[in-house]
mmCIF file with all atom_site columns, C-alpha atoms in Angstrom:
data_model
loop_
_atom_site.group_PDB
_atom_site.id
_atom_site.type_symbol
_atom_site.label_atom_id
_atom_site.label_alt_id
_atom_site.label_comp_id
_atom_site.label_asym_id
_atom_site.label_entity_id
_atom_site.label_seq_id
_atom_site.pdbx_PDB_ins_code
_atom_site.Cartn_x
_atom_site.Cartn_y
_atom_site.Cartn_z
_atom_site.occupancy
_atom_site.B_iso_or_equiv
_atom_site.pdbx_formal_charge
_atom_site.auth_seq_id
_atom_site.auth_comp_id
_atom_site.auth_asym_id
_atom_site.auth_atom_id
_atom_site.pdbx_PDB_model_num
ATOM 1   C CA . MET L 1 1   ? 76.313 67.028 -84.643 1.00 0.00 ? 25  MET L CA 1
ATOM 2   C CA . ILE L 1 2   ? 73.253 69.247 -84.099 1.00 0.00 ? 26  ILE L CA 1
ATOM 3   C CA . ILE L 1 3   ? 71.214 66.229 -82.987 1.00 0.00 ? 27  ILE L CA 1
ATOM 4   C CA . ASN L 1 4   ? 73.962 65.115 -80.592 1.00 0.00 ? 28  ASN L CA 1
ATOM 5   C CA . GLN L 1 5   ? 74.233 68.612 -79.125 1.00 0.00 ? 29  GLN L CA 1
ATOM 6   C CA . SER L 1 6   ? 70.479 68.718 -78.601 1.00 0.00 ? 30  SER L CA 1
ATOM 7   C CA . ILE L 1 7   ? 70.516 65.342 -76.827 1.00 0.00 ? 31  ILE L CA 1
ATOM 8   C CA . ILE L 1 8   ? 73.397 66.404 -74.565 1.00 0.00 ? 32  ILE L CA 1
ATOM 9   C CA . ARG L 1 9   ? 71.627 69.687 -73.790 1.00 0.00 ? 33  ARG L CA 1
ATOM 10  C CA . ASN L 1 10  ? 68.428 67.874 -72.807 1.00 0.00 ? 34  ASN L CA 1
ATOM 11  C CA . ILE L 1 11  ? 70.308 65.421 -70.588 1.00 0.00 ? 35  ILE L CA 1
ATOM 12  C CA . ILE L 1 12  ? 72.132 68.246 -68.794 1.00 0.00 ? 36  ILE L CA 1
ATOM 13  C CA . GLY L 1 13  ? 68.852 70.116 -68.428 1.00 0.00 ? 37  GLY L CA 1
ATOM 14  C CA . ILE L 1 14  ? 67.150 67.105 -66.857 1.00 0.00 ? 38  ILE L CA 1
ATOM 15  C CA . ILE L 1 15  ? 70.056 66.627 -64.430 1.00 0.00 ? 39  ILE L CA 1
ATOM 16  C CA . GLY L 1 16  ? 69.892 70.340 -63.627 1.00 0.00 ? 40  GLY L CA 1
ATOM 17  C CA . ASN L 1 17  ? 66.170 70.036 -62.919 1.00 0.00 ? 41  ASN L CA 1
ATOM 18  C CA . VAL L 1 18  ? 66.786 67.168 -60.492 1.00 0.00 ? 42  VAL L CA 1
ATOM 19  C CA . ILE L 1 19  ? 69.497 69.097 -58.641 1.00 0.00 ? 43  ILE L CA 1
ATOM 20  C CA . SER L 1 20  ? 67.340 72.234 -58.600 1.00 0.00 ? 44  SER L CA 1
ATOM 21  C CA . CYS L 1 21  ? 64.549 70.188 -57.003 1.00 0.00 ? 45  CYS L CA 1
ATOM 22  C CA . GLY L 1 22  ? 67.052 69.272 -54.314 1.00 0.00 ? 46  GLY L CA 1
ATOM 23  C CA . LEU L 1 23  ? 67.748 72.946 -53.749 1.00 0.00 ? 47  LEU L CA 1
ATOM 24  C CA . PHE L 1 24  ? 64.046 73.714 -53.458 1.00 0.00 ? 48  PHE L CA 1
ATOM 25  C CA . LEU L 1 25  ? 63.625 70.844 -50.999 1.00 0.00 ? 49  LEU L CA 1
ATOM 26  C CA . SER L 1 26  ? 66.558 71.892 -48.803 1.00 0.00 ? 50  SER L CA 1
ATOM 27  C CA . PRO L 1 27  ? 64.543 74.298 -46.570 1.00 0.00 ? 51  PRO L CA 1
ATOM 28  C CA . MET L 1 28  ? 61.978 71.552 -45.805 1.00 0.00 ? 52  MET L CA 1
ATOM 29  C CA . PRO L 1 29  ? 63.601 70.489 -42.468 1.00 0.00 ? 53  PRO L CA 1
ATOM 30  C CA . THR L 1 30  ? 63.448 74.114 -41.339 1.00 0.00 ? 54  THR L CA 1
ATOM 31  C CA . TYR L 1 31  ? 59.749 74.332 -42.137 1.00 0.00 ? 55  TYR L CA 1
ATOM 32  C CA . ILE L 1 32  ? 59.000 71.005 -40.500 1.00 0.00 ? 56  ILE L CA 1
ATOM 33  C CA . GLN L 1 33  ? 60.616 72.499 -37.400 1.00 0.00 ? 57  GLN L CA 1
ATOM 34  C CA . ILE L 1 34  ? 58.462 75.622 -37.751 1.00 0.00 ? 58  ILE L CA 1
ATOM 35  C CA . ILE L 1 35  ? 55.275 73.550 -38.103 1.00 0.00 ? 59  ILE L CA 1
ATOM 36  C CA . LYS L 1 36  ? 56.143 71.429 -35.052 1.00 0.00 ? 60  LYS L CA 1
ATOM 37  C CA . SER L 1 37  ? 56.995 74.432 -32.873 1.00 0.00 ? 61  SER L CA 1
ATOM 38  C CA . LYS L 1 38  ? 54.275 76.622 -34.423 1.00 0.00 ? 62  LYS L CA 1
ATOM 39  C CA . ASP L 1 39  ? 56.779 79.459 -34.386 1.00 0.00 ? 63  ASP L CA 1
ATOM 40  C CA . VAL L 1 40  ? 58.956 80.951 -37.172 1.00 0.00 ? 64  VAL L CA 1
ATOM 41  C CA . LYS L 1 41  ? 61.424 82.181 -34.539 1.00 0.00 ? 65  LYS L CA 1
ATOM 42  C CA . LYS L 1 42  ? 64.031 84.371 -36.286 1.00 0.00 ? 66  LYS L CA 1
ATOM 43  C CA . PHE L 1 43  ? 63.934 82.692 -39.670 1.00 0.00 ? 67  PHE L CA 1
ATOM 44  C CA . SER L 1 44  ? 63.689 85.253 -42.425 1.00 0.00 ? 68  SER L CA 1
ATOM 45  C CA . PRO L 1 45  ? 61.156 85.046 -45.291 1.00 0.00 ? 69  PRO L CA 1
ATOM 46  C CA . ILE L 1 46  ? 63.359 87.193 -47.543 1.00 0.00 ? 70  ILE L CA 1
ATOM 47  C CA . PRO L 1 47  ? 65.266 84.322 -49.245 1.00 0.00 ? 71  PRO L CA 1
ATOM 48  C CA . TYR L 1 48  ? 61.978 82.623 -50.144 1.00 0.00 ? 72  TYR L CA 1
ATOM 49  C CA . LEU L 1 49  ? 60.452 85.832 -51.444 1.00 0.00 ? 73  LEU L CA 1
ATOM 50  C CA . ALA L 1 50  ? 63.568 86.418 -53.557 1.00 0.00 ? 74  ALA L CA 1
ATOM 51  C CA . THR L 1 51  ? 63.509 82.863 -54.910 1.00 0.00 ? 75  THR L CA 1
ATOM 52  C CA . LEU L 1 52  ? 59.801 83.146 -55.712 1.00 0.00 ? 76  LEU L CA 1
ATOM 53  C CA . LEU L 1 53  ? 60.351 86.302 -57.760 1.00 0.00 ? 77  LEU L CA 1
ATOM 54  C CA . ASN L 1 54  ? 63.332 84.731 -59.522 1.00 0.00 ? 78  ASN L CA 1
ATOM 55  C CA . CYS L 1 55  ? 61.295 81.620 -60.407 1.00 0.00 ? 79  CYS L CA 1
ATOM 56  C CA . LEU L 1 56  ? 58.370 83.734 -61.648 1.00 0.00 ? 80  LEU L CA 1
ATOM 57  C CA . LEU L 1 57  ? 60.658 85.682 -63.968 1.00 0.00 ? 81  LEU L CA 1
ATOM 58  C CA . TRP L 1 58  ? 62.335 82.533 -65.331 1.00 0.00 ? 82  TRP L CA 1
ATOM 59  C CA . PHE L 1 59  ? 58.933 80.859 -65.799 1.00 0.00 ? 83  PHE L CA 1
ATOM 60  C CA . PHE L 1 60  ? 57.779 83.850 -67.836 1.00 0.00 ? 84  PHE L CA 1
ATOM 61  C CA . TYR L 1 61  ? 61.058 83.798 -69.771 1.00 0.00 ? 85  TYR L CA 1
ATOM 62  C CA . GLY L 1 62  ? 60.565 80.144 -70.678 1.00 0.00 ? 86  GLY L CA 1
ATOM 63  C CA . LEU L 1 63  ? 57.081 80.595 -72.145 1.00 0.00 ? 87  LEU L CA 1
ATOM 64  C CA . PRO L 1 64  ? 56.811 80.140 -75.946 1.00 0.00 ? 88  PRO L CA 1
ATOM 65  C CA . ILE L 1 65  ? 55.602 83.730 -76.317 1.00 0.00 ? 89  ILE L CA 1
ATOM 66  C CA . VAL L 1 66  ? 58.897 84.960 -74.851 1.00 0.00 ? 90  VAL L CA 1
ATOM 67  C CA . HIS L 1 67  ? 61.565 82.330 -75.499 1.00 0.00 ? 91  HIS L CA 1
ATOM 68  C CA . PRO L 1 68  ? 60.410 79.276 -77.497 1.00 0.00 ? 92  PRO L CA 1
ATOM 69  C CA . ASN L 1 69  ? 61.744 75.744 -76.886 1.00 0.00 ? 93  ASN L CA 1
ATOM 70  C CA . SER L 1 70  ? 62.491 76.234 -73.189 1.00 0.00 ? 94  SER L CA 1
ATOM 71  C CA . LEU L 1 71  ? 60.370 73.480 -71.646 1.00 0.00 ? 95  LEU L CA 1
ATOM 72  C CA . LEU L 1 72  ? 62.969 72.511 -69.035 1.00 0.00 ? 96  LEU L CA 1
ATOM 73  C CA . VAL L 1 73  ? 63.219 76.114 -67.860 1.00 0.00 ? 97  VAL L CA 1
ATOM 74  C CA . ILE L 1 74  ? 59.440 76.222 -67.461 1.00 0.00 ? 98  ILE L CA 1
ATOM 75  C CA . THR L 1 75  ? 59.135 72.927 -65.592 1.00 0.00 ? 99  THR L CA 1
ATOM 76  C CA . ILE L 1 76  ? 61.809 73.502 -62.955 1.00 0.00 ? 100 ILE L CA 1
ATOM 77  C CA . ASN L 1 77  ? 60.662 77.036 -62.201 1.00 0.00 ? 101 ASN L CA 1
ATOM 78  C CA . ALA L 1 78  ? 57.035 75.902 -61.947 1.00 0.00 ? 102 ALA L CA 1
ATOM 79  C CA . ILE L 1 79  ? 58.206 73.399 -59.313 1.00 0.00 ? 103 ILE L CA 1
ATOM 80  C CA . GLY L 1 80  ? 60.176 76.169 -57.607 1.00 0.00 ? 104 GLY L CA 1
ATOM 81  C CA . ILE L 1 81  ? 57.129 78.438 -57.517 1.00 0.00 ? 105 ILE L CA 1
ATOM 82  C CA . ALA L 1 82  ? 55.081 75.665 -55.872 1.00 0.00 ? 106 ALA L CA 1
ATOM 83  C CA . PHE L 1 83  ? 57.695 75.091 -53.165 1.00 0.00 ? 107 PHE L CA 1
ATOM 84  C CA . GLU L 1 84  ? 58.147 78.792 -52.417 1.00 0.00 ? 108 GLU L CA 1
ATOM 85  C CA . VAL L 1 85  ? 54.394 79.324 -52.186 1.00 0.00 ? 109 VAL L CA 1
ATOM 86  C CA . PHE L 1 86  ? 54.239 76.449 -49.681 1.00 0.00 ? 110 PHE L CA 1
ATOM 87  C CA . TYR L 1 87  ? 57.096 77.874 -47.590 1.00 0.00 ? 111 TYR L CA 1
ATOM 88  C CA . LEU L 1 88  ? 55.589 81.355 -47.556 1.00 0.00 ? 112 LEU L CA 1
ATOM 89  C CA . THR L 1 89  ? 52.142 79.973 -46.685 1.00 0.00 ? 113 THR L CA 1
ATOM 90  C CA . VAL L 1 90  ? 53.614 78.179 -43.664 1.00 0.00 ? 114 VAL L CA 1
ATOM 91  C CA . PHE L 1 91  ? 55.436 81.361 -42.713 1.00 0.00 ? 115 PHE L CA 1
ATOM 92  C CA . LEU L 1 92  ? 52.206 83.390 -42.916 1.00 0.00 ? 116 LEU L CA 1
ATOM 93  C CA . ILE L 1 93  ? 50.390 80.874 -40.722 1.00 0.00 ? 117 ILE L CA 1
ATOM 94  C CA . TYR L 1 94  ? 52.933 80.835 -37.897 1.00 0.00 ? 118 TYR L CA 1
ATOM 95  C CA . ALA L 1 95  ? 54.491 84.304 -38.068 1.00 0.00 ? 119 ALA L CA 1
ATOM 96  C CA . THR L 1 96  ? 53.611 87.166 -35.783 1.00 0.00 ? 120 THR L CA 1
ATOM 97  C CA . ARG L 1 97  ? 51.170 89.790 -36.978 1.00 0.00 ? 121 ARG L CA 1
ATOM 98  C CA . GLN L 1 98  ? 54.067 92.104 -37.821 1.00 0.00 ? 122 GLN L CA 1
ATOM 99  C CA . GLY L 1 99  ? 55.824 89.311 -39.702 1.00 0.00 ? 123 GLY L CA 1
ATOM 100 C CA . ARG L 1 100 ? 52.692 88.470 -41.695 1.00 0.00 ? 124 ARG L CA 1
ATOM 101 C CA . LEU L 1 101 ? 52.166 92.114 -42.656 1.00 0.00 ? 125 LEU L CA 1
ATOM 102 C CA . LYS L 1 102 ? 55.771 92.362 -43.844 1.00 0.00 ? 126 LYS L CA 1
ATOM 103 C CA . VAL L 1 103 ? 55.445 89.260 -46.043 1.00 0.00 ? 127 VAL L CA 1
ATOM 104 C CA . MET L 1 104 ? 52.077 90.350 -47.439 1.00 0.00 ? 128 MET L CA 1
ATOM 105 C CA . LYS L 1 105 ? 53.456 93.776 -48.365 1.00 0.00 ? 129 LYS L CA 1
ATOM 106 C CA . LEU L 1 106 ? 56.433 92.249 -50.157 1.00 0.00 ? 130 LEU L CA 1
ATOM 107 C CA . LEU L 1 107 ? 54.201 89.724 -51.918 1.00 0.00 ? 131 LEU L CA 1
ATOM 108 C CA . ALA L 1 108 ? 51.975 92.590 -53.058 1.00 0.00 ? 132 ALA L CA 1
ATOM 109 C CA . LEU L 1 109 ? 55.029 94.433 -54.424 1.00 0.00 ? 133 LEU L CA 1
ATOM 110 C CA . GLU L 1 110 ? 56.205 91.311 -56.272 1.00 0.00 ? 134 GLU L CA 1
ATOM 111 C CA . THR L 1 111 ? 52.724 90.797 -57.710 1.00 0.00 ? 135 THR L CA 1
ATOM 112 C CA . VAL L 1 112 ? 52.534 94.375 -58.971 1.00 0.00 ? 136 VAL L CA 1
ATOM 113 C CA . PHE L 1 113 ? 56.063 94.095 -60.383 1.00 0.00 ? 137 PHE L CA 1
ATOM 114 C CA . MET L 1 114 ? 55.239 90.905 -62.294 1.00 0.00 ? 138 MET L CA 1
ATOM 115 C CA . ILE L 1 115 ? 51.998 92.377 -63.637 1.00 0.00 ? 139 ILE L CA 1
ATOM 116 C CA . VAL L 1 116 ? 53.888 95.420 -64.909 1.00 0.00 ? 140 VAL L CA 1
ATOM 117 C CA . VAL L 1 117 ? 56.624 93.270 -66.477 1.00 0.00 ? 141 VAL L CA 1
ATOM 118 C CA . VAL L 1 118 ? 54.247 90.817 -68.168 1.00 0.00 ? 142 VAL L CA 1
ATOM 119 C CA . THR L 1 119 ? 51.896 93.524 -69.426 1.00 0.00 ? 143 THR L CA 1
ATOM 120 C CA . SER L 1 120 ? 54.682 95.777 -70.691 1.00 0.00 ? 144 SER L CA 1
ATOM 121 C CA . VAL L 1 121 ? 56.550 92.975 -72.459 1.00 0.00 ? 145 VAL L CA 1
ATOM 122 C CA . LEU L 1 122 ? 53.493 91.511 -74.171 1.00 0.00 ? 146 LEU L CA 1
ATOM 123 C CA . LEU L 1 123 ? 51.958 94.835 -75.208 1.00 0.00 ? 147 LEU L CA 1
ATOM 124 C CA . LEU L 1 124 ? 55.031 96.861 -76.125 1.00 0.00 ? 148 LEU L CA 1
ATOM 125 C CA . ILE L 1 125 ? 57.390 94.216 -77.528 1.00 0.00 ? 149 ILE L CA 1
ATOM 126 C CA . HIS L 1 126 ? 56.214 92.128 -80.468 1.00 0.00 ? 150 HIS L CA 1
ATOM 127 C CA . THR L 1 127 ? 59.023 89.666 -81.253 1.00 0.00 ? 151 THR L CA 1
ATOM 128 C CA . THR L 1 128 ? 60.302 86.762 -79.176 1.00 0.00 ? 152 THR L CA 1
ATOM 129 C CA . THR L 1 129 ? 63.880 87.864 -79.796 1.00 0.00 ? 153 THR L CA 1
ATOM 130 C CA . LYS L 1 130 ? 63.357 91.250 -78.173 1.00 0.00 ? 154 LYS L CA 1
ATOM 131 C CA . ARG L 1 131 ? 61.133 89.803 -75.450 1.00 0.00 ? 155 ARG L CA 1
ATOM 132 C CA . SER L 1 132 ? 63.830 87.271 -74.597 1.00 0.00 ? 156 SER L CA 1
ATOM 133 C CA . LEU L 1 133 ? 66.386 90.054 -74.369 1.00 0.00 ? 157 LEU L CA 1
ATOM 134 C CA . VAL L 1 134 ? 64.348 92.242 -72.003 1.00 0.00 ? 158 VAL L CA 1
ATOM 135 C CA . VAL L 1 135 ? 63.077 89.474 -69.735 1.00 0.00 ? 159 VAL L CA 1
ATOM 136 C CA . GLY L 1 136 ? 66.498 87.818 -69.850 1.00 0.00 ? 160 GLY L CA 1
ATOM 137 C CA . ILE L 1 137 ? 68.147 90.966 -68.493 1.00 0.00 ? 161 ILE L CA 1
ATOM 138 C CA . LEU L 1 138 ? 65.687 90.972 -65.585 1.00 0.00 ? 162 LEU L CA 1
ATOM 139 C CA . CYS L 1 139 ? 66.424 87.286 -64.976 1.00 0.00 ? 163 CYS L CA 1
ATOM 140 C CA . ILE L 1 140 ? 70.149 87.998 -64.906 1.00 0.00 ? 164 ILE L CA 1
ATOM 141 C CA . ILE L 1 141 ? 69.705 90.818 -62.391 1.00 0.00 ? 165 ILE L CA 1
ATOM 142 C CA . PHE L 1 142 ? 67.428 88.954 -59.974 1.00 0.00 ? 166 PHE L CA 1
ATOM 143 C CA . GLY L 1 143 ? 69.165 85.609 -60.494 1.00 0.00 ? 167 GLY L CA 1
ATOM 144 C CA . THR L 1 144 ? 72.494 87.218 -59.609 1.00 0.00 ? 168 THR L CA 1
ATOM 145 C CA . CYS L 1 145 ? 70.980 88.797 -56.491 1.00 0.00 ? 169 CYS L CA 1
ATOM 146 C CA . MET L 1 146 ? 69.607 85.425 -55.400 1.00 0.00 ? 170 MET L CA 1
ATOM 147 C CA . TYR L 1 147 ? 72.927 83.655 -55.921 1.00 0.00 ? 171 TYR L CA 1
ATOM 148 C CA . ALA L 1 148 ? 74.808 86.454 -54.148 1.00 0.00 ? 172 ALA L CA 1
ATOM 149 C CA . SER L 1 149 ? 72.753 86.047 -50.971 1.00 0.00 ? 173 SER L CA 1
ATOM 150 C CA . PRO L 1 150 ? 75.143 83.370 -49.522 1.00 0.00 ? 174 PRO L CA 1
ATOM 151 C CA . LEU L 1 151 ? 77.820 86.068 -49.255 1.00 0.00 ? 175 LEU L CA 1
ATOM 152 C CA . VAL L 1 152 ? 76.240 87.088 -45.946 1.00 0.00 ? 176 VAL L CA 1
ATOM 153 C CA . VAL L 1 153 ? 76.528 83.547 -44.617 1.00 0.00 ? 177 VAL L CA 1
ATOM 154 C CA . MET L 1 154 ? 80.086 83.185 -45.969 1.00 0.00 ? 178 MET L CA 1
ATOM 155 C CA . LYS L 1 155 ? 81.106 86.332 -44.104 1.00 0.00 ? 179 LYS L CA 1
ATOM 156 C CA . LEU L 1 156 ? 79.617 84.881 -40.924 1.00 0.00 ? 180 LEU L CA 1
ATOM 157 C CA . VAL L 1 157 ? 81.536 81.623 -41.424 1.00 0.00 ? 181 VAL L CA 1
ATOM 158 C CA . ILE L 1 158 ? 84.827 83.528 -41.694 1.00 0.00 ? 182 ILE L CA 1
ATOM 159 C CA . GLN L 1 159 ? 84.045 85.667 -38.648 1.00 0.00 ? 183 GLN L CA 1
ATOM 160 C CA . THR L 1 160 ? 82.969 82.777 -36.419 1.00 0.00 ? 184 THR L CA 1
ATOM 161 C CA . LYS L 1 161 ? 85.250 80.132 -37.968 1.00 0.00 ? 185 LYS L CA 1
ATOM 162 C CA . SER L 1 162 ? 82.212 77.873 -37.930 1.00 0.00 ? 186 SER L CA 1
ATOM 163 C CA . VAL L 1 163 ? 80.034 76.308 -40.661 1.00 0.00 ? 187 VAL L CA 1
ATOM 164 C CA . GLU L 1 164 ? 77.021 76.266 -38.336 1.00 0.00 ? 188 GLU L CA 1
ATOM 165 C CA . PHE L 1 165 ? 74.993 78.461 -40.674 1.00 0.00 ? 189 PHE L CA 1
ATOM 166 C CA . MET L 1 166 ? 76.181 76.865 -43.942 1.00 0.00 ? 190 MET L CA 1
ATOM 167 C CA . PRO L 1 167 ? 74.977 73.252 -44.362 1.00 0.00 ? 191 PRO L CA 1
ATOM 168 C CA . PHE L 1 168 ? 77.228 71.143 -46.607 1.00 0.00 ? 192 PHE L CA 1
ATOM 169 C CA . THR L 1 169 ? 74.384 69.600 -48.618 1.00 0.00 ? 193 THR L CA 1
ATOM 170 C CA . LEU L 1 170 ? 72.994 73.024 -49.543 1.00 0.00 ? 194 LEU L CA 1
ATOM 171 C CA . SER L 1 171 ? 76.432 74.303 -50.562 1.00 0.00 ? 195 SER L CA 1
ATOM 172 C CA . LEU L 1 172 ? 77.107 71.192 -52.653 1.00 0.00 ? 196 LEU L CA 1
ATOM 173 C CA . ALA L 1 173 ? 73.688 71.350 -54.311 1.00 0.00 ? 197 ALA L CA 1
ATOM 174 C CA . SER L 1 174 ? 74.196 75.049 -55.115 1.00 0.00 ? 198 SER L CA 1
ATOM 175 C CA . PHE L 1 175 ? 77.546 74.290 -56.737 1.00 0.00 ? 199 PHE L CA 1
ATOM 176 C CA . LEU L 1 176 ? 76.246 71.340 -58.776 1.00 0.00 ? 200 LEU L CA 1
ATOM 177 C CA . ASN L 1 177 ? 73.158 73.304 -59.794 1.00 0.00 ? 201 ASN L CA 1
ATOM 178 C CA . GLY L 1 178 ? 75.327 76.153 -61.046 1.00 0.00 ? 202 GLY L CA 1
ATOM 179 C CA . VAL L 1 179 ? 77.577 73.764 -62.976 1.00 0.00 ? 203 VAL L CA 1
ATOM 180 C CA . CYS L 1 180 ? 74.643 72.027 -64.684 1.00 0.00 ? 204 CYS L CA 1
ATOM 181 C CA . TRP L 1 181 ? 72.820 75.169 -65.736 1.00 0.00 ? 205 TRP L CA 1
ATOM 182 C CA . THR L 1 182 ? 76.043 76.885 -66.822 1.00 0.00 ? 206 THR L CA 1
ATOM 183 C CA . SER L 1 183 ? 76.773 73.883 -69.046 1.00 0.00 ? 207 SER L CA 1
ATOM 184 C CA . TYR L 1 184 ? 73.196 73.990 -70.324 1.00 0.00 ? 208 TYR L CA 1
ATOM 185 C CA . GLY L 1 185 ? 73.707 77.655 -71.195 1.00 0.00 ? 209 GLY L CA 1
ATOM 186 C CA . PHE L 1 186 ? 76.584 76.749 -73.520 1.00 0.00 ? 210 PHE L CA 1
ATOM 187 C CA . LEU L 1 187 ? 74.402 74.419 -75.644 1.00 0.00 ? 211 LEU L CA 1
ATOM 188 C CA . PRO L 1 188 ? 73.694 76.699 -77.431 1.00 0.00 ? 212 PRO L CA 1
ATOM 189 C CA . PHE L 1 189 ? 75.155 79.900 -75.981 1.00 0.00 ? 213 PHE L CA 1
ATOM 190 C CA . TYR L 1 190 ? 72.564 81.580 -73.665 1.00 0.00 ? 214 TYR L CA 1
ATOM 191 C CA . ILE L 1 191 ? 74.092 84.493 -71.792 1.00 0.00 ? 215 ILE L CA 1
ATOM 192 C CA . ASN L 1 192 ? 70.919 84.829 -69.709 1.00 0.00 ? 216 ASN L CA 1
ATOM 193 C CA . LEU L 1 193 ? 71.628 81.422 -68.183 1.00 0.00 ? 217 LEU L CA 1
ATOM 194 C CA . LEU L 1 194 ? 75.411 81.716 -68.157 1.00 0.00 ? 218 LEU L CA 1
ATOM 195 C CA . VAL L 1 195 ? 75.797 84.903 -66.113 1.00 0.00 ? 219 VAL L CA 1
ATOM 196 C CA . PRO L 1 196 ? 73.728 84.103 -62.986 1.00 0.00 ? 220 PRO L CA 1
ATOM 197 C CA . ASN L 1 197 ? 74.533 80.385 -62.986 1.00 0.00 ? 221 ASN L CA 1
ATOM 198 C CA . GLY L 1 198 ? 78.219 80.996 -63.661 1.00 0.00 ? 222 GLY L CA 1
ATOM 199 C CA . LEU L 1 199 ? 78.284 83.253 -60.614 1.00 0.00 ? 223 LEU L CA 1
ATOM 200 C CA . GLY L 1 200 ? 76.289 80.636 -58.720 1.00 0.00 ? 224 GLY L CA 1
ATOM 201 C CA . THR L 1 201 ? 78.973 78.072 -59.538 1.00 0.00 ? 225 THR L CA 1
ATOM 202 C CA . LEU L 1 202 ? 81.702 80.366 -58.192 1.00 0.00 ? 226 LEU L CA 1
ATOM 203 C CA . PHE L 1 203 ? 79.769 81.176 -55.016 1.00 0.00 ? 227 PHE L CA 1
ATOM 204 C CA . GLY L 1 204 ? 78.981 77.486 -54.486 1.00 0.00 ? 228 GLY L CA 1
ATOM 205 C CA . LEU L 1 205 ? 82.643 76.554 -54.939 1.00 0.00 ? 229 LEU L CA 1
ATOM 206 C CA . ALA L 1 206 ? 83.673 79.269 -52.486 1.00 0.00 ? 230 ALA L CA 1
ATOM 207 C CA . GLN L 1 207 ? 81.241 77.852 -49.918 1.00 0.00 ? 231 GLN L CA 1
ATOM 208 C CA . LEU L 1 208 ? 82.704 74.355 -50.351 1.00 0.00 ? 232 LEU L CA 1
ATOM 209 C CA . VAL L 1 209 ? 86.223 75.740 -49.870 1.00 0.00 ? 233 VAL L CA 1
ATOM 210 C CA . LEU L 1 210 ? 85.139 77.541 -46.701 1.00 0.00 ? 234 LEU L CA 1
ATOM 211 C CA . TYR L 1 211 ? 83.422 74.396 -45.476 1.00 0.00 ? 235 TYR L CA 1
ATOM 212 C CA . THR L 1 212 ? 86.656 72.445 -45.956 1.00 0.00 ? 236 THR L CA 1
ATOM 213 C CA . CYS L 1 213 ? 88.632 75.095 -44.083 1.00 0.00 ? 237 CYS L CA 1
ATOM 214 C CA . TYR L 1 214 ? 86.329 75.476 -41.072 1.00 0.00 ? 238 TYR L CA 1
ATOM 215 C CA . PHE L 1 215 ? 84.580 72.107 -40.724 1.00 0.00 ? 239 PHE L CA 1
ATOM 216 C CA . LYS L 1 216 ? 87.077 70.788 -38.171 1.00 0.00 ? 240 LYS L CA 1
ATOM 217 C CA . SER L 1 217 ? 86.531 73.804 -35.934 1.00 0.00 ? 241 SER L CA 1
ATOM 218 C CA . THR L 1 218 ? 82.780 73.223 -35.907 1.00 0.00 ? 242 THR L CA 1
ATOM 219 C CA . SER L 1 219 ? 81.073 70.682 -33.699 1.00 0.00 ? 243 SER L CA 1
ATOM 220 C CA . ASN L 1 220 ? 78.937 67.998 -35.345 1.00 0.00 ? 244 ASN L CA 1
ATOM 221 C CA . LYS L 1 221 ? 75.898 69.656 -33.870 1.00 0.00 ? 245 LYS L CA 1
ATOM 222 C CA . ASP L 1 222 ? 76.751 72.979 -35.467 1.00 0.00 ? 246 ASP L CA 1
ATOM 223 C CA . ALA L 1 223 ? 77.492 71.349 -38.830 1.00 0.00 ? 247 ALA L CA 1
ATOM 224 C CA . ARG L 1 224 ? 73.956 69.971 -38.994 1.00 0.00 ? 248 ARG L CA 1
ATOM 225 C CA . ALA L 1 225 ? 72.298 73.263 -38.096 1.00 0.00 ? 249 ALA L CA 1
ATOM 226 C CA . GLU L 1 226 ? 69.939 74.988 -40.510 1.00 0.00 ? 250 GLU L CA 1
ATOM 227 C CA . VAL L 1 227 ? 70.593 78.391 -42.078 1.00 0.00 ? 251 VAL L CA 1
ATOM 228 C CA . GLU L 1 228 ? 68.916 81.111 -40.026 1.00 0.00 ? 252 GLU L CA 1
ATOM 229 C CA . LEU L 1 229 ? 69.064 84.677 -41.289 1.00 0.00 ? 253 LEU L CA 1
ATOM 230 C CA . PRO L 1 230 ? 68.147 87.763 -39.293 1.00 0.00 ? 254 PRO L CA 1
ATOM 231 C CA . VAL L 1 231 ? 64.722 89.222 -39.998 1.00 0.00 ? 255 VAL L CA 1
#
């Protein structure tokens, strides 16, 4: 039974990694547009900064010195870090001077935060159990904040009765990603994975319900539009 559970857990984790890659790839059309126009327009870097910090925390959590036997957690978040660094690099190249300064300041804050977290955990906490607990709490907090970000878009959908700013593929991928990683968190029971991804599943489902309700009132052009958040 233990062997079977381990096999199932690994399969779900691999599927979750594939879906998570889809999530990380979803902003690519937006950035292709930015590169072609050489202008970031009103696209906000905040979601990518938030995702970068979330991936950095989960990558640290998955290391053997913090939480052993978490290879799948390490791999997917390493991929996420690479994508977010690419997106932010493009943003820095084509943003205005004010926009670049804003991103650089926030990146500096994230860097200092991660240095403090890593140093404090490794120097002050000496068991993987306690390290997992502390870093896991941080992952829950920032993972929940990242998953809660679509609430702004959902509010806009209700107000405008349009899914222009909520692409179906992104909503579906968010829902499936939450389902996979919530299931993974049950084998065995990992509350650090269950809380943020359970909420992510609920938020993803809510987006799909909204999409079903308001798709007909949105033109095909609007339905294909990319998410654009105010700076």
